[in-house]
Amino acid sequence: MSDDEVRVPTGVGMTAIGVAAIRAHESRRDDRLFDDPLATRFLAAAGWTAPTAAEIEPRRARWRMLLVASIPIRTRFLDDYLRAATDAGCRQVVLLGAGLDTRAYRLAWPDGTRLFEVDLPDMVGFKNAVLSDVTPSCDRVPVIADLTDDWPTALKTAGFDPTAPTAWVAEGLLVYLTEEQNESLLTDIAALSVPGSHLALTSLDPGRLDAIRERHADGPTHSVVRLWRSSAPEDPVAWLARYGWRATAYDPAERAASYGRPNLFDAFENPPSSRGLVSAVRI
Ligand SMILES: C[S@@+](CC[C@H](N)C(=O)[O-])C[C@H]1O[C@@H](n2cnc3c(N)ncnc32)[C@H](O)[C@@H]1O
């Protein structure tokens, strides 16, 4: 792979590289909640190097500690969700804003699973270039589309079957879209979901979003926070019910304890939303 084949995503795409850095970090732990060996490839291709402790401004260090604590919990939660959805019969999976998610490679999928990864052109190009010599464990279909535009047509053109039960994932995505765009996204997902479909998402409630924005209004973390467009509604269960989903919300702290990491968020002033992890079934 030559350098000119790999164009590193910029703008909102940078956030996916940050997530890969956290997953690489988690994968080095003896008690890791998942193993993502491909994450380091993205970091190398992006020229990412971990800042030294001396280089990290205190607010940024706290921020990074919170991400290091919380992103593995949501990743493991969604790994388990996808295993349950495929056990329930879904053979079609759609990762919305897939970024550098490597589930197509690192999870053991049932035969016949087709997994669509929807993201912006620079992200899909970067990921395809970096993973060009790696074989996925399912039928992986990258889809270039803007989720604020007519992405359902792009998905169907790529082979998505709207008559088949689907497992959807929107991980670390909704905050980068406006409220109107998220309502439109849920309308489109509902129109493409037959009964027996599943949906999971991560959400940030309005109070936390405002508190984090205020705390990081300036300084180095501002570059990420200023990309945030909206919070999810306070009650994600009621929100999803409006679109025909029976949802359950989970507290990341409770999930973390169930994975053997009790009291994980006690030291943070802005811990994840207590209803921040959501999974739902189409009714
Ligand atoms: C924080 S990353 C999360 C990536 C992935 N879901 C994960 O958890 O590893 C956000 C992702 O959303 C994608 N994204 C943001 N806005 C988008 C849009 N309008 N259309 C498609 N993808 C978008 C970005 O390119 C990026 O890959």
mmCIF file of C-alpha atoms and ligand atoms in Angstrom:
data_model
loop_
_atom_site.group_PDB
_atom_site.id
_atom_site.type_symbol
_atom_site.label_atom_id
_atom_site.label_comp_id
_atom_site.label_asym_id
_atom_site.label_seq_id
_atom_site.Cartn_x
_atom_site.Cartn_y
_atom_site.Cartn_z
ATOM 1 C CA MET A 1 0.000 0.000 0.000
ATOM 2 C CA SER A 2 1.631 3.277 -1.045
ATOM 3 C CA ASP A 3 1.097 6.513 0.851
ATOM 4 C CA ASP A 4 -0.853 8.134 -1.949
ATOM 5 C CA GLU A 5 -3.493 5.359 -1.779
ATOM 6 C CA VAL A 6 -4.343 6.249 1.831
ATOM 7 C CA ARG A 7 -6.050 9.568 2.425
ATOM 8 C CA VAL A 8 -6.636 10.103 6.106
ATOM 9 C CA PRO A 9 -10.174 11.299 6.945
ATOM 10 C CA THR A 10 -10.487 14.816 8.288
ATOM 11 C CA GLY A 11 -13.310 16.674 10.041
ATOM 12 C CA VAL A 12 -15.841 14.360 11.663
ATOM 13 C CA GLY A 13 -13.861 11.383 10.303
ATOM 14 C CA MET A 14 -11.092 12.182 12.784
ATOM 15 C CA THR A 15 -13.428 11.072 15.560
ATOM 16 C CA ALA A 16 -13.315 7.494 14.227
ATOM 17 C CA ILE A 17 -9.516 7.508 14.494
ATOM 18 C CA GLY A 18 -9.868 8.607 18.124
ATOM 19 C CA VAL A 19 -12.229 5.674 18.735
ATOM 20 C CA ALA A 20 -9.732 3.274 17.103
ATOM 21 C CA ALA A 21 -7.057 4.569 19.487
ATOM 22 C CA ILE A 22 -9.257 3.710 22.466
ATOM 23 C CA ARG A 23 -10.020 0.239 21.070
ATOM 24 C CA ALA A 24 -6.301 -0.401 20.505
ATOM 25 C CA HIS A 25 -5.697 0.631 24.122
ATOM 26 C CA GLU A 26 -8.435 -1.705 25.407
ATOM 27 C CA SER A 27 -7.074 -4.578 23.292
ATOM 28 C CA ARG A 28 -3.745 -4.359 25.166
ATOM 29 C CA ARG A 29 -5.396 -5.026 28.547
ATOM 30 C CA ASP A 30 -5.167 -8.502 30.060
ATOM 31 C CA ASP A 31 -8.839 -8.198 31.065
ATOM 32 C CA ARG A 32 -9.936 -6.708 27.720
ATOM 33 C CA LEU A 33 -13.649 -6.686 26.910
ATOM 34 C CA PHE A 34 -12.921 -7.411 23.231
ATOM 35 C CA ASP A 35 -9.929 -7.779 20.973
ATOM 36 C CA ASP A 36 -9.559 -5.372 18.055
ATOM 37 C CA PRO A 37 -6.121 -6.116 16.557
ATOM 38 C CA LEU A 38 -6.848 -4.099 13.409
ATOM 39 C CA ALA A 39 -7.277 -0.848 15.341
ATOM 40 C CA THR A 40 -3.516 -0.272 15.437
ATOM 41 C CA ARG A 41 -3.344 -0.495 11.644
ATOM 42 C CA PHE A 42 -5.603 2.536 11.313
ATOM 43 C CA LEU A 43 -3.484 4.480 13.784
ATOM 44 C CA ALA A 44 -0.282 3.644 11.918
ATOM 45 C CA ALA A 45 -1.835 4.586 8.563
ATOM 46 C CA ALA A 46 -3.121 7.857 10.014
ATOM 47 C CA GLY A 47 0.274 8.684 11.534
ATOM 48 C CA TRP A 48 -1.337 8.795 14.982
ATOM 49 C CA THR A 49 0.965 8.692 17.985
ATOM 50 C CA ALA A 50 -0.109 8.643 21.604
ATOM 51 C CA PRO A 51 0.667 11.958 23.306
ATOM 52 C CA THR A 52 3.027 11.760 26.262
ATOM 53 C CA ALA A 53 1.689 12.537 29.728
ATOM 54 C CA ALA A 54 3.636 15.813 29.719
ATOM 55 C CA GLU A 55 1.925 16.888 26.497
ATOM 56 C CA ILE A 56 -1.596 16.356 27.793
ATOM 57 C CA GLU A 57 -3.347 19.361 29.273
ATOM 58 C CA PRO A 58 -5.225 18.293 32.484
ATOM 59 C CA ARG A 59 -8.724 18.814 31.060
ATOM 60 C CA ARG A 60 -7.799 16.781 27.999
ATOM 61 C CA ALA A 61 -6.317 14.054 30.204
ATOM 62 C CA ARG A 62 -9.628 13.763 32.105
ATOM 63 C CA TRP A 63 -11.488 13.663 28.814
ATOM 64 C CA ARG A 64 -9.286 10.903 27.472
ATOM 65 C CA MET A 65 -9.679 8.926 30.708
ATOM 66 C CA LEU A 66 -13.453 9.123 30.368
ATOM 67 C CA LEU A 67 -13.300 7.917 26.751
ATOM 68 C CA VAL A 68 -10.900 5.109 27.690
ATOM 69 C CA ALA A 69 -13.415 4.074 30.358
ATOM 70 C CA SER A 70 -16.629 4.435 28.361
ATOM 71 C CA ILE A 71 -15.959 3.461 24.725
ATOM 72 C CA PRO A 72 -14.995 -0.153 25.568
ATOM 73 C CA ILE A 73 -18.263 -0.526 27.510
ATOM 74 C CA ARG A 74 -20.384 0.580 24.565
ATOM 75 C CA THR A 75 -18.302 -1.558 22.173
ATOM 76 C CA ARG A 76 -18.794 -4.674 24.264
ATOM 77 C CA PHE A 77 -22.490 -3.887 24.747
ATOM 78 C CA LEU A 78 -22.965 -3.663 20.968
ATOM 79 C CA ASP A 79 -20.892 -6.797 20.298
ATOM 80 C CA ASP A 80 -23.252 -8.686 22.632
ATOM 81 C CA TYR A 81 -26.287 -7.041 21.017
ATOM 82 C CA LEU A 82 -25.173 -8.171 17.543
ATOM 83 C CA ARG A 83 -24.559 -11.730 18.732
ATOM 84 C CA ALA A 84 -28.088 -11.785 20.199
ATOM 85 C CA ALA A 85 -29.599 -10.281 17.031
ATOM 86 C CA THR A 86 -27.943 -12.877 14.805
ATOM 87 C CA ASP A 87 -28.984 -15.632 17.254
ATOM 88 C CA ALA A 88 -32.526 -14.286 16.814
ATOM 89 C CA GLY A 89 -32.214 -14.774 13.050
ATOM 90 C CA CYS A 90 -30.918 -11.501 11.576
ATOM 91 C CA ARG A 91 -28.547 -12.190 8.702
ATOM 92 C CA GLN A 92 -28.459 -8.591 7.543
ATOM 93 C CA VAL A 93 -26.542 -6.001 9.572
ATOM 94 C CA VAL A 94 -26.158 -2.270 8.940
ATOM 95 C CA LEU A 95 -23.565 -0.165 10.749
ATOM 96 C CA LEU A 96 -24.547 3.491 10.324
ATOM 97 C CA GLY A 97 -21.551 5.811 10.501
ATOM 98 C CA ALA A 98 -19.408 2.657 10.671
ATOM 99 C CA GLY A 99 -16.126 4.553 10.886
ATOM 100 C CA LEU A 100 -13.249 2.216 11.761
ATOM 101 C CA ASP A 101 -15.487 -0.400 13.405
ATOM 102 C CA THR A 102 -13.925 -3.807 12.614
ATOM 103 C CA ARG A 103 -16.823 -6.055 13.653
ATOM 104 C CA ALA A 104 -17.003 -7.409 10.082
ATOM 105 C CA TYR A 105 -13.563 -8.903 10.755
ATOM 106 C CA ARG A 106 -13.356 -9.627 14.450
ATOM 107 C CA LEU A 107 -16.768 -11.177 15.266
ATOM 108 C CA ALA A 108 -17.731 -14.755 14.325
ATOM 109 C CA TRP A 109 -20.752 -14.336 12.058
ATOM 110 C CA PRO A 110 -23.239 -17.056 11.101
ATOM 111 C CA ASP A 111 -22.992 -18.245 7.492
ATOM 112 C CA GLY A 112 -24.860 -15.997 5.106
ATOM 113 C CA THR A 113 -24.465 -12.797 7.151
ATOM 114 C CA ARG A 114 -24.215 -9.678 5.035
ATOM 115 C CA LEU A 115 -22.945 -6.576 6.813
ATOM 116 C CA PHE A 116 -23.293 -3.089 5.319
ATOM 117 C CA GLU A 117 -21.012 -0.308 6.537
ATOM 118 C CA VAL A 118 -22.363 3.155 5.724
ATOM 119 C CA ASP A 119 -20.086 6.169 5.977
ATOM 120 C CA LEU A 120 -18.746 9.188 4.108
ATOM 121 C CA PRO A 121 -16.441 8.755 1.082
ATOM 122 C CA ASP A 122 -13.120 9.572 2.751
ATOM 123 C CA MET A 123 -13.809 7.170 5.627
ATOM 124 C CA VAL A 124 -14.794 4.277 3.372
ATOM 125 C CA GLY A 125 -11.765 4.904 1.130
ATOM 126 C CA PHE A 126 -9.349 5.022 4.064
ATOM 127 C CA LYS A 127 -10.719 1.866 5.672
ATOM 128 C CA ASN A 128 -10.782 -0.095 2.420
ATOM 129 C CA ALA A 129 -7.176 0.892 1.681
ATOM 130 C CA VAL A 130 -5.887 0.013 5.155
ATOM 131 C CA LEU A 131 -7.708 -3.344 5.283
ATOM 132 C CA SER A 132 -7.244 -4.300 1.614
ATOM 133 C CA ASP A 133 -5.342 -7.500 2.524
ATOM 134 C CA VAL A 134 -7.634 -8.658 5.353
ATOM 135 C CA THR A 135 -10.553 -11.051 4.851
ATOM 136 C CA PRO A 136 -13.780 -10.301 6.728
ATOM 137 C CA SER A 137 -15.692 -13.074 8.515
ATOM 138 C CA CYS A 138 -18.944 -12.139 6.747
ATOM 139 C CA ASP A 139 -20.040 -10.594 3.460
ATOM 140 C CA ARG A 140 -18.899 -7.014 4.128
ATOM 141 C CA VAL A 141 -20.417 -4.350 1.882
ATOM 142 C CA PRO A 142 -19.063 -0.796 2.247
ATOM 143 C CA VAL A 143 -21.613 1.851 1.250
ATOM 144 C CA ILE A 144 -20.593 5.419 0.517
ATOM 145 C CA ALA A 145 -23.443 7.655 1.612
ATOM 146 C CA ASP A 146 -24.202 10.777 3.610
ATOM 147 C CA LEU A 147 -26.716 9.921 6.339
ATOM 148 C CA THR A 148 -28.204 13.390 6.015
ATOM 149 C CA ASP A 149 -29.047 12.686 2.374
ATOM 150 C CA ASP A 150 -30.787 9.871 0.447
ATOM 151 C CA TRP A 151 -28.777 7.044 2.030
ATOM 152 C CA PRO A 152 -31.617 4.448 1.762
ATOM 153 C CA THR A 153 -31.265 4.484 -2.032
ATOM 154 C CA ALA A 154 -27.500 3.953 -1.776
ATOM 155 C CA LEU A 155 -28.055 1.099 0.687
ATOM 156 C CA LYS A 156 -30.641 -0.629 -1.506
ATOM 157 C CA THR A 157 -28.467 -0.163 -4.580
ATOM 158 C CA ALA A 158 -25.665 -1.920 -2.675
ATOM 159 C CA GLY A 159 -27.935 -4.952 -2.174
ATOM 160 C CA PHE A 160 -29.804 -4.263 1.089
ATOM 161 C CA ASP A 161 -33.013 -6.335 1.265
ATOM 162 C CA PRO A 162 -35.825 -4.342 2.962
ATOM 163 C CA THR A 163 -37.892 -7.533 3.363
ATOM 164 C CA ALA A 164 -35.265 -9.246 5.552
ATOM 165 C CA PRO A 165 -34.912 -8.686 9.316
ATOM 166 C CA THR A 166 -32.005 -6.360 9.963
ATOM 167 C CA ALA A 167 -29.787 -5.541 12.935
ATOM 168 C CA TRP A 168 -28.991 -1.825 12.888
ATOM 169 C CA VAL A 169 -26.248 -0.081 14.865
ATOM 170 C CA ALA A 170 -25.779 3.670 15.341
ATOM 171 C CA GLU A 171 -22.736 3.848 17.621
ATOM 172 C CA GLY A 172 -21.252 7.225 18.471
ATOM 173 C CA LEU A 173 -23.171 8.766 15.586
ATOM 174 C CA LEU A 174 -26.313 10.664 16.590
ATOM 175 C CA VAL A 175 -24.420 13.453 18.319
ATOM 176 C CA TYR A 176 -22.881 14.450 14.950
ATOM 177 C CA LEU A 177 -26.299 14.969 13.339
ATOM 178 C CA THR A 178 -28.872 17.655 14.104
ATOM 179 C CA GLU A 179 -32.163 16.804 15.832
ATOM 180 C CA GLU A 180 -33.999 17.057 12.510
ATOM 181 C CA GLN A 181 -31.447 14.803 10.819
ATOM 182 C CA ASN A 182 -31.811 12.224 13.590
ATOM 183 C CA GLU A 183 -35.608 12.261 13.292
ATOM 184 C CA SER A 184 -35.238 11.766 9.545
ATOM 185 C CA LEU A 185 -32.705 8.967 10.124
ATOM 186 C CA LEU A 186 -35.123 7.131 12.443
ATOM 187 C CA THR A 187 -37.957 7.596 9.934
ATOM 188 C CA ASP A 188 -35.816 6.031 7.195
ATOM 189 C CA ILE A 189 -34.628 3.163 9.414
ATOM 190 C CA ALA A 190 -38.229 2.384 10.403
ATOM 191 C CA ALA A 191 -39.294 2.300 6.741
ATOM 192 C CA LEU A 192 -36.550 -0.254 6.030
ATOM 193 C CA SER A 193 -37.217 -2.480 9.071
ATOM 194 C CA VAL A 194 -39.590 -5.438 8.975
ATOM 195 C CA PRO A 195 -40.844 -6.925 12.275
ATOM 196 C CA GLY A 196 -38.084 -8.967 13.874
ATOM 197 C CA SER A 197 -35.502 -6.309 13.086
ATOM 198 C CA HIS A 198 -33.272 -4.963 15.845
ATOM 199 C CA LEU A 199 -31.786 -1.541 16.499
ATOM 200 C CA ALA A 200 -29.118 -0.365 18.915
ATOM 201 C CA LEU A 201 -27.719 3.083 19.505
ATOM 202 C CA THR A 202 -25.665 5.133 21.900
ATOM 203 C CA SER A 203 -27.124 8.374 23.147
ATOM 204 C CA LEU A 204 -26.034 11.446 25.046
ATOM 205 C CA ASP A 205 -28.766 13.164 27.032
ATOM 206 C CA PRO A 206 -29.331 16.950 26.791
ATOM 207 C CA GLY A 207 -28.073 17.745 30.311
ATOM 208 C CA ARG A 208 -24.744 15.987 29.785
ATOM 209 C CA LEU A 209 -24.245 17.432 26.340
ATOM 210 C CA ASP A 210 -24.705 20.966 27.704
ATOM 211 C CA ALA A 211 -22.451 20.313 30.701
ATOM 212 C CA ILE A 212 -19.661 18.880 28.542
ATOM 213 C CA ARG A 213 -19.997 21.727 26.023
ATOM 214 C CA GLU A 214 -19.651 24.250 28.808
ATOM 215 C CA ARG A 215 -16.687 22.504 30.385
ATOM 216 C CA HIS A 216 -14.898 22.165 27.044
ATOM 217 C CA ALA A 217 -15.891 25.457 25.478
ATOM 218 C CA ASP A 218 -12.231 26.189 24.862
ATOM 219 C CA GLY A 219 -8.965 24.257 25.026
ATOM 220 C CA PRO A 220 -7.790 21.227 23.047
ATOM 221 C CA THR A 221 -10.922 19.076 23.404
ATOM 222 C CA HIS A 222 -12.981 21.848 21.863
ATOM 223 C CA SER A 223 -12.154 20.528 18.367
ATOM 224 C CA VAL A 224 -14.213 17.381 19.034
ATOM 225 C CA VAL A 225 -16.979 18.945 21.085
ATOM 226 C CA ARG A 226 -17.613 21.626 18.482
ATOM 227 C CA LEU A 227 -18.517 18.869 15.979
ATOM 228 C CA TRP A 228 -21.454 17.842 18.164
ATOM 229 C CA ARG A 229 -24.765 18.907 16.702
ATOM 230 C CA SER A 230 -27.406 17.583 19.111
ATOM 231 C CA SER A 231 -28.212 15.382 22.048
ATOM 232 C CA ALA A 232 -30.675 12.503 21.895
ATOM 233 C CA PRO A 233 -34.021 13.049 23.661
ATOM 234 C CA GLU A 234 -33.970 12.652 27.438
ATOM 235 C CA ASP A 235 -35.999 9.434 27.182
ATOM 236 C CA PRO A 236 -34.669 7.290 24.303
ATOM 237 C CA VAL A 237 -37.199 4.522 25.027
ATOM 238 C CA ALA A 238 -40.175 6.839 24.442
ATOM 239 C CA TRP A 239 -38.399 8.346 21.437
ATOM 240 C CA LEU A 240 -37.918 4.972 19.731
ATOM 241 C CA ALA A 241 -41.495 3.914 20.597
ATOM 242 C CA ARG A 242 -42.700 6.734 18.341
ATOM 243 C CA TYR A 243 -40.957 4.962 15.442
ATOM 244 C CA GLY A 244 -42.348 1.499 16.207
ATOM 245 C CA TRP A 245 -39.567 0.042 18.388
ATOM 246 C CA ARG A 246 -39.838 -1.620 21.802
ATOM 247 C CA ALA A 247 -36.640 -0.335 23.384
ATOM 248 C CA THR A 248 -34.701 -0.937 26.563
ATOM 249 C CA ALA A 249 -32.174 1.573 27.880
ATOM 250 C CA TYR A 250 -29.119 0.449 29.842
ATOM 251 C CA ASP A 251 -26.893 2.324 32.235
ATOM 252 C CA PRO A 252 -23.240 2.074 31.086
ATOM 253 C CA ALA A 253 -22.159 1.992 34.754
ATOM 254 C CA GLU A 254 -24.385 -1.034 35.366
ATOM 255 C CA ARG A 255 -23.122 -2.705 32.162
ATOM 256 C CA ALA A 256 -19.525 -1.971 33.186
ATOM 257 C CA ALA A 257 -20.112 -3.626 36.574
ATOM 258 C CA SER A 258 -21.568 -6.677 34.824
ATOM 259 C CA TYR A 259 -18.356 -6.885 32.742
ATOM 260 C CA GLY A 260 -16.243 -6.833 35.898
ATOM 261 C CA ARG A 261 -15.528 -3.076 36.064
ATOM 262 C CA PRO A 262 -17.553 -1.829 39.033
ATOM 263 C CA ASN A 263 -17.647 1.877 39.989
ATOM 264 C CA LEU A 264 -15.948 2.735 36.713
ATOM 265 C CA PHE A 265 -17.432 6.205 36.306
ATOM 266 C CA ASP A 266 -17.601 7.303 39.955
ATOM 267 C CA ALA A 267 -14.613 9.654 39.602
ATOM 268 C CA PHE A 268 -15.968 11.596 36.613
ATOM 269 C CA GLU A 269 -17.907 14.843 36.742
ATOM 270 C CA ASN A 270 -19.713 14.035 33.461
ATOM 271 C CA PRO A 271 -20.197 10.236 33.410
ATOM 272 C CA PRO A 272 -22.105 8.694 30.480
ATOM 273 C CA SER A 273 -25.892 9.076 30.402
ATOM 274 C CA SER A 274 -27.622 6.549 32.654
ATOM 275 C CA ARG A 275 -29.773 5.647 29.631
ATOM 276 C CA GLY A 276 -26.874 5.913 27.184
ATOM 277 C CA LEU A 277 -26.998 2.384 25.725
ATOM 278 C CA VAL A 278 -30.181 1.397 23.960
ATOM 279 C CA SER A 279 -31.334 -1.706 22.142
ATOM 280 C CA ALA A 280 -34.730 -2.233 20.566
ATOM 281 C CA VAL A 281 -36.898 -4.718 18.679
ATOM 282 C CA ARG A 282 -39.233 -3.823 15.826
ATOM 283 C CA ILE A 283 -42.903 -4.352 16.691
HETATM 284 C C1 LIG B 1 -17.266 8.805 16.445
HETATM 285 S S1 LIG B 1 -17.204 8.025 14.874
HETATM 286 C C2 LIG B 1 -17.923 6.441 15.308
HETATM 287 C C3 LIG B 1 -17.577 5.379 14.328
HETATM 288 C C4 LIG B 1 -18.098 3.979 14.659
HETATM 289 N N1 LIG B 1 -19.522 3.926 14.726
HETATM 290 C C5 LIG B 1 -17.482 3.482 15.925
HETATM 291 O O1 LIG B 1 -18.115 3.570 16.985
HETATM 292 O O2 LIG B 1 -16.349 3.014 15.862
HETATM 293 C C6 LIG B 1 -18.520 8.821 13.956
HETATM 294 C C7 LIG B 1 -18.646 8.292 12.533
HETATM 295 O O3 LIG B 1 -19.818 8.839 11.937
HETATM 296 C C8 LIG B 1 -19.536 9.168 10.598
HETATM 297 N N2 LIG B 1 -20.474 10.209 10.158
HETATM 298 C C9 LIG B 1 -20.687 11.418 10.731
HETATM 299 N N3 LIG B 1 -21.587 12.119 10.017
HETATM 300 C C10 LIG B 1 -21.965 11.319 8.978
HETATM 301 C C11 LIG B 1 -22.861 11.471 7.896
HETATM 302 N N4 LIG B 1 -23.552 12.608 7.724
HETATM 303 N N5 LIG B 1 -23.003 10.456 7.020
HETATM 304 C C12 LIG B 1 -22.281 9.303 7.171
HETATM 305 N N6 LIG B 1 -21.416 9.098 8.183
HETATM 306 C C13 LIG B 1 -21.258 10.088 9.078
HETATM 307 C C14 LIG B 1 -18.096 9.670 10.641
HETATM 308 O O4 LIG B 1 -17.483 9.675 9.369
HETATM 309 C C15 LIG B 1 -17.471 8.684 11.619
HETATM 310 O O5 LIG B 1 -16.981 7.541 10.962
#
